[in-house]
Amino acid sequence: MERLNEITRACAAFLEFDSIEETENIPNGHINVTDRVKINGKNYILQRINIGIFKDPIGLMNNISSVTEFLRKKIIEANGDPDRETLTLVKSHDGKYYHENENGFYRMYLYITEATCYNKAEKEGMFGESAKAFGRFQKLLAEFDAKTLSETIKDFHNTPVRFKNLENAINENKAGRKEECLPEIEFYLARKDFCPTITERLADGRIPTRVTHNDTKLNNVMIDDATGSGICVIDLDTVMPGSMLYDFGDSIRFGASSAAEDEKDLDKVYCVPSLYEEYVSGFLSEMKETITEEEIAHLHDGAIMMTLECGMRFLTDYLEGDTYFRTHYAGQNLDRARTQMKLVADMEARRNEFEAIIKKYI
Ligand code: GN1
Ligand code: MG
């Protein structure tokens, strides 16, 4: 009941209604709280933004409104359907794209009907469709002025900084869990020299800075129920200047894995070559003209880097007492850190095999 009161109160800031017809919590994300709500016969998405993590939520909402308005224009120019192919924010009664009260900071989107988010590629071709959607997203944003975007999380994909954070968490050992995860600590610390591979190339310009999504999990694309194509990229909280390698890499990390992010049986966890190939094919079909030689040369590093980085973040959070990522059971962050380790080791060991796949598409 308390939850329903919270939701009703937040929704009333955006819409006029007598009562909410339906609510459904959408448990996919690890950071914000997301619900589908049905009001006056129409579905919406209500999100409570985690302002402990997104410390400048107004800057964040300015990013999202300018990015979605830019995309809307591009989609209309291409004769697409802007209500389905990009997110549409709902204005509050105060004319803002957010609402804040004692319970939190909220935003509302139109709900995209007849489309679904998946945590695993359930059908052949689905992962490739997500690749095209993320590729198209990045291509459409190529002309977007990166200087107007605020950095919603500082050093988000700065892997050397993430490495330092892990070292600090080990030294501080706040939750007293260090002794439980010595092999995991050793695994991540051993990869220190690899961490700056992308950041140092971005810094000296060998790799171009682009406007990127930075959180390209498969479940951040809506797949059209009727056509099976990736129609809309969602979760725009981390759209910021970055590297194409981040977007490629994070997709592979999550979507080319044989198992869930928190699978306990590590024998089940590896990087699936056929899925990797589907993604490379779809992504490069959209990015062929813009990708540079240096980016191609480091594409597989991108996949390893994003997996390594995410694993370090899970382990850091475990050592700090699970304060960042939402967990559903004790030890989940350690399980997550372990699957990422397994994936990193697999992608390192089979580098030649994966790089041969990339070569086929360039
Ligand atoms: C978080 O919110 P969600 O679940 O889409 C995280 C990503 C991680 C991901 C790991 C803002 O994404 O960076 O890669 O969990 N988002 C933020 O599953 O930290
Ligand atoms: Mg997210």
PDB file of C-alpha atoms in Angstrom, residues 31 96 152 188 191 212 214 217 249 269 276 282 295 328 342 350-351:
ATOM      1  CA  ILE A  31      19.952   1.502  -9.949  1.00  0.00           C
ATOM      2  CA  LYS A  96       9.186  20.415 -16.020  1.00  0.00           C
ATOM      3  CA  THR A 152      26.060  12.416 -15.070  1.00  0.00           C
ATOM      4  CA  TYR A 188      41.374  -8.213 -10.830  1.00  0.00           C
ATOM      5  CA  ARG A 191      45.094  -6.832 -14.736  1.00  0.00           C
ATOM      6  CA  THR A 212      27.849   7.167 -26.486  1.00  0.00           C
ATOM      7  CA  ASN A 214      27.567   3.753 -22.013  1.00  0.00           C
ATOM      8  CA  LYS A 217      22.850  -4.043 -21.918  1.00  0.00           C
ATOM      9  CA  GLY A 249      32.072  -3.900 -25.074  1.00  0.00           C
ATOM     10  CA  VAL A 269      29.577 -19.028 -18.021  1.00  0.00           C
ATOM     11  CA  TYR A 276      29.568 -12.326 -30.554  1.00  0.00           C
ATOM     12  CA  GLY A 282      24.850  -5.866 -36.672  1.00  0.00           C
ATOM     13  CA  GLU A 295      38.861   1.412 -32.944  1.00  0.00           C
ATOM     14  CA  HIS A 328      18.234  -9.393  -4.231  1.00  0.00           C
ATOM     15  CA  LYS A 342      35.056 -16.020 -15.978  1.00  0.00           C
ATOM     16  CA  ARG A 350      40.210 -17.034 -27.053  1.00  0.00           C
ATOM     17  CA  ARG A 351      41.330 -13.613 -28.299  1.00  0.00           C
TER      18      ARG A 351
END
